[in-house]
Amino acid sequence: MKKQVLNKATVDSKRIDSNLNSYKELKIRRSEQIRNVATDHQKLNEFHDDVMKRTFQLAIKKVQSEWGDPPAPFAFFLMGSAGRFEQSIWSDQDHGIIYEGDKECEPYFLTLGEEVKNGLFEVGYELCDGNVMASNPMWCLSLKDWKKQVSDWLGEESWQSLRHFLTFFDSRVLSGKKLLLDCVKKSALSILDQEPRLYMRLIDNVDFIKKGIGVFGQLLPETYGEKSGSIPLKQTAFFPYVNSLRLLALKEKIYEPSTLSRFKKLSTPYDSIKQFEHDFSNLLSVRLHLRKNARDYHEVHLIPIQELTREEKQELKVIIKRGNKLFSETKKIIEKECSTWS
């Protein structure tokens, strides 16, 4: 079996000391330093990357001490807000593993996925409610099986299978062989080329947007439960931007998962879409400003309406309205092009 040579990026930590030798030490350092970068989106996400890379280093070191070297080249990749480089102060886990080789490699990489999951949790990243983690066999597969799984997701066309696919596409390699992830994405895009009608199914999958503004122009907070009185920022503001640019990235074969990167890589015919880039950038800054004192992951996307100034309410309304307009224009573009393909 081949031995994996770890990517140099996995041992290059600019902000987290490489001599931190336990998850507990890393958690303490994370708590001490994160407030220093909490007001700058770029620096904050670079910091998260450094913390997660160091956590991964500790995890693989532990697995190697018990199981030996990895049995094949592999890639450990992030999804969700981490995959898109869009984390706030608090974040949960979304990650997977792709490895070369056959089924006999699975126990090793599932063990690694379990160790990474436990390590990240101990350091301060909550477990994914949907179990989208490399400890789950669905998200820890060989290259061959990943291609088959993506093909099955698109072939099934169910709401859940397409949601899995969209989750997967917002991914980037944190450690290991980037080419493996690119290979799976390329395979998926070739299927969409052959079946362009799937774009309409993907639109249907993300077509519901939680209403954030009422008929009289007022913000609409949650009215029940522990979220009562708060605006759910993820559902009302983030989803329209993220979903729109993901759909366009699929159509334009843009591999980068970051929403801002996708804006920048859109070709000239999409100038009408590029005008919304500033709004999304502003949304990232607004979230950091409004939730800088959030106590945990569940508070990060909940904005208590009574805490907002008049100016902050107005700014949030503009962002939400612009996101809805962006999604509407994106739908029209894809629907129009789908009509020419049929």
mmCIF file of N, CA and C in Angstrom, residues 165 169 185-186 188-190 192-193 196 199 202 243-259 261-274 330 333-334 337-338 341:
data_model
loop_
_atom_site.group_PDB
_atom_site.id
_atom_site.type_symbol
_atom_site.label_atom_id
_atom_site.label_comp_id
_atom_site.label_asym_id
_atom_site.label_seq_id
_atom_site.Cartn_x
_atom_site.Cartn_y
_atom_site.Cartn_z
ATOM 1 N N PHE A 165 -25.813 16.514 -2.173
ATOM 2 C CA PHE A 165 -24.921 16.939 -3.249
ATOM 3 C C PHE A 165 -24.531 18.405 -3.102
ATOM 4 N N PHE A 169 -20.759 20.051 -2.586
ATOM 5 C CA PHE A 169 -20.105 20.929 -3.558
ATOM 6 C C PHE A 169 -19.461 22.145 -2.901
ATOM 7 N N LYS A 185 -15.559 16.501 -8.074
ATOM 8 C CA LYS A 185 -16.355 17.626 -8.565
ATOM 9 C C LYS A 185 -16.444 17.610 -10.092
ATOM 10 N N LYS A 186 -15.347 17.299 -10.738
ATOM 11 C CA LYS A 186 -15.341 17.229 -12.203
ATOM 12 C C LYS A 186 -16.318 16.167 -12.684
ATOM 13 N N ALA A 188 -19.003 15.168 -11.147
ATOM 14 C CA ALA A 188 -20.361 15.665 -10.920
ATOM 15 C C ALA A 188 -20.775 16.656 -12.001
ATOM 16 N N LEU A 189 -19.866 17.555 -12.360
ATOM 17 C CA LEU A 189 -20.190 18.560 -13.363
ATOM 18 C C LEU A 189 -20.423 17.941 -14.734
ATOM 19 N N SER A 190 -19.744 16.834 -15.015
ATOM 20 C CA SER A 190 -19.962 16.152 -16.292
ATOM 21 C C SER A 190 -21.368 15.551 -16.344
ATOM 22 N N LEU A 192 -24.003 16.877 -14.821
ATOM 23 C CA LEU A 192 -24.892 18.019 -15.045
ATOM 24 C C LEU A 192 -24.856 18.463 -16.503
ATOM 25 N N ASP A 193 -23.703 18.344 -17.145
ATOM 26 C CA ASP A 193 -23.608 18.663 -18.571
ATOM 27 C C ASP A 193 -24.522 17.764 -19.397
ATOM 28 N N PRO A 196 -28.845 18.648 -18.084
ATOM 29 C CA PRO A 196 -29.027 20.045 -17.645
ATOM 30 C C PRO A 196 -30.368 20.297 -16.960
ATOM 31 N N TYR A 199 -30.652 21.165 -13.184
ATOM 32 C CA TYR A 199 -30.537 22.501 -12.599
ATOM 33 C C TYR A 199 -31.878 22.972 -12.050
ATOM 34 N N LEU A 202 -32.396 21.348 -8.789
ATOM 35 C CA LEU A 202 -31.558 21.967 -7.765
ATOM 36 C C LEU A 202 -32.153 23.301 -7.309
ATOM 37 N N ASN A 243 -26.990 30.167 -1.812
ATOM 38 C CA ASN A 243 -27.631 29.256 -2.766
ATOM 39 C C ASN A 243 -27.542 29.779 -4.197
ATOM 40 N N SER A 244 -27.704 31.078 -4.380
ATOM 41 C CA SER A 244 -27.619 31.657 -5.727
ATOM 42 C C SER A 244 -26.245 31.440 -6.339
ATOM 43 N N LEU A 245 -25.212 31.764 -5.589
ATOM 44 C CA LEU A 245 -23.859 31.665 -6.137
ATOM 45 C C LEU A 245 -23.418 30.209 -6.281
ATOM 46 N N ARG A 246 -23.951 29.309 -5.465
ATOM 47 C CA ARG A 246 -23.633 27.888 -5.650
ATOM 48 C C ARG A 246 -24.228 27.373 -6.971
ATOM 49 N N LEU A 247 -25.486 27.745 -7.237
ATOM 50 C CA LEU A 247 -26.124 27.328 -8.484
ATOM 51 C C LEU A 247 -25.351 27.845 -9.694
ATOM 52 N N LEU A 248 -24.938 29.094 -9.638
ATOM 53 C CA LEU A 248 -24.189 29.674 -10.752
ATOM 54 C C LEU A 248 -22.792 29.069 -10.863
ATOM 55 N N ALA A 249 -22.193 28.718 -9.724
ATOM 56 C CA ALA A 249 -20.881 28.070 -9.744
ATOM 57 C C ALA A 249 -20.968 26.702 -10.412
ATOM 58 N N LEU A 250 -22.028 25.968 -10.148
ATOM 59 C CA LEU A 250 -22.230 24.672 -10.805
ATOM 60 C C LEU A 250 -22.348 24.867 -12.316
ATOM 61 N N LYS A 251 -23.137 25.835 -12.698
ATOM 62 C CA LYS A 251 -23.362 26.077 -14.126
ATOM 63 C C LYS A 251 -22.103 26.572 -14.839
ATOM 64 N N GLU A 252 -21.307 27.396 -14.135
ATOM 65 C CA GLU A 252 -20.096 27.971 -14.731
ATOM 66 C C GLU A 252 -18.839 27.140 -14.468
ATOM 67 N N LYS A 253 -18.997 25.979 -13.786
ATOM 68 C CA LYS A 253 -17.867 25.093 -13.464
ATOM 69 C C LYS A 253 -16.794 25.825 -12.627
ATOM 70 N N ILE A 254 -17.260 26.523 -11.616
ATOM 71 C CA ILE A 254 -16.377 27.210 -10.677
ATOM 72 C C ILE A 254 -16.189 26.302 -9.471
ATOM 73 N N TYR A 255 -14.962 25.830 -9.254
ATOM 74 C CA TYR A 255 -14.703 24.859 -8.196
ATOM 75 C C TYR A 255 -14.606 25.503 -6.812
ATOM 76 N N GLU A 256 -14.226 26.775 -6.753
ATOM 77 C CA GLU A 256 -14.037 27.436 -5.472
ATOM 78 C C GLU A 256 -15.351 27.477 -4.689
ATOM 79 N N PRO A 257 -15.320 27.151 -3.396
ATOM 80 C CA PRO A 257 -16.561 27.119 -2.613
ATOM 81 C C PRO A 257 -16.963 28.445 -1.982
ATOM 82 N N SER A 258 -16.025 29.377 -1.857
ATOM 83 C CA SER A 258 -16.324 30.654 -1.209
ATOM 84 C C SER A 258 -17.315 31.457 -2.045
ATOM 85 N N THR A 259 -18.346 31.991 -1.403
ATOM 86 C CA THR A 259 -19.331 32.802 -2.111
ATOM 87 C C THR A 259 -18.680 34.029 -2.738
ATOM 88 N N SER A 261 -15.534 34.336 -3.679
ATOM 89 C CA SER A 261 -14.720 33.873 -4.814
ATOM 90 C C SER A 261 -15.601 33.561 -6.015
ATOM 91 N N ARG A 262 -16.753 32.998 -5.766
ATOM 92 C CA ARG A 262 -17.671 32.686 -6.860
ATOM 93 C C ARG A 262 -18.158 33.963 -7.539
ATOM 94 N N PHE A 263 -18.445 34.996 -6.762
ATOM 95 C CA PHE A 263 -18.806 36.282 -7.346
ATOM 96 C C PHE A 263 -17.704 36.756 -8.291
ATOM 97 N N LYS A 264 -16.469 36.697 -7.820
ATOM 98 C CA LYS A 264 -15.348 37.230 -8.577
ATOM 99 C C LYS A 264 -15.061 36.436 -9.851
ATOM 100 N N LYS A 265 -15.379 35.150 -9.847
ATOM 101 C CA LYS A 265 -15.049 34.307 -10.988
ATOM 102 C C LYS A 265 -16.159 34.212 -12.022
ATOM 103 N N LEU A 266 -17.300 34.827 -11.752
ATOM 104 C CA LEU A 266 -18.369 34.828 -12.740
ATOM 105 C C LEU A 266 -17.917 35.565 -13.998
ATOM 106 N N SER A 267 -18.317 35.058 -15.137
ATOM 107 C CA SER A 267 -17.913 35.662 -16.404
ATOM 108 C C SER A 267 -18.729 36.931 -16.684
ATOM 109 N N THR A 268 -18.327 37.664 -17.697
ATOM 110 C CA THR A 268 -18.913 38.964 -18.027
ATOM 111 C C THR A 268 -20.433 38.953 -18.191
ATOM 112 N N PRO A 269 -21.013 37.914 -18.790
ATOM 113 C CA PRO A 269 -22.483 37.930 -18.934
ATOM 114 C C PRO A 269 -23.241 38.039 -17.620
ATOM 115 N N TYR A 270 -22.548 37.833 -16.508
ATOM 116 C CA TYR A 270 -23.220 37.861 -15.213
ATOM 117 C C TYR A 270 -22.936 39.142 -14.434
ATOM 118 N N ASP A 271 -22.695 40.226 -15.142
ATOM 119 C CA ASP A 271 -22.439 41.502 -14.463
ATOM 120 C C ASP A 271 -23.619 41.925 -13.601
ATOM 121 N N SER A 272 -24.818 41.551 -14.002
ATOM 122 C CA SER A 272 -26.001 41.909 -13.214
ATOM 123 C C SER A 272 -25.993 41.194 -11.863
ATOM 124 N N ILE A 273 -25.322 40.058 -11.795
ATOM 125 C CA ILE A 273 -25.212 39.305 -10.543
ATOM 126 C C ILE A 273 -24.077 39.857 -9.685
ATOM 127 N N LYS A 274 -23.009 40.271 -10.332
ATOM 128 C CA LYS A 274 -21.840 40.747 -9.590
ATOM 129 C C LYS A 274 -22.135 41.979 -8.731
ATOM 130 N N THR A 330 -31.240 35.029 -10.232
ATOM 131 C CA THR A 330 -30.532 33.778 -10.509
ATOM 132 C C THR A 330 -31.491 32.736 -11.069
ATOM 133 N N ILE A 333 -32.300 33.501 -14.694
ATOM 134 C CA ILE A 333 -31.189 33.193 -15.597
ATOM 135 C C ILE A 333 -31.147 31.697 -15.902
ATOM 136 N N ILE A 334 -31.225 30.880 -14.856
ATOM 137 C CA ILE A 334 -31.121 29.428 -15.055
ATOM 138 C C ILE A 334 -32.361 28.883 -15.761
ATOM 139 N N GLU A 337 -32.048 29.671 -19.454
ATOM 140 C CA GLU A 337 -31.077 28.848 -20.154
ATOM 141 C C GLU A 337 -31.542 27.394 -20.230
ATOM 142 N N CYS A 338 -32.255 26.935 -19.208
ATOM 143 C CA CYS A 338 -32.780 25.563 -19.238
ATOM 144 C C CYS A 338 -33.803 25.412 -20.371
ATOM 145 N N TRP A 341 -32.031 24.595 -23.466
ATOM 146 C CA TRP A 341 -31.415 23.259 -23.494
ATOM 147 C C TRP A 341 -32.441 22.168 -23.822
#
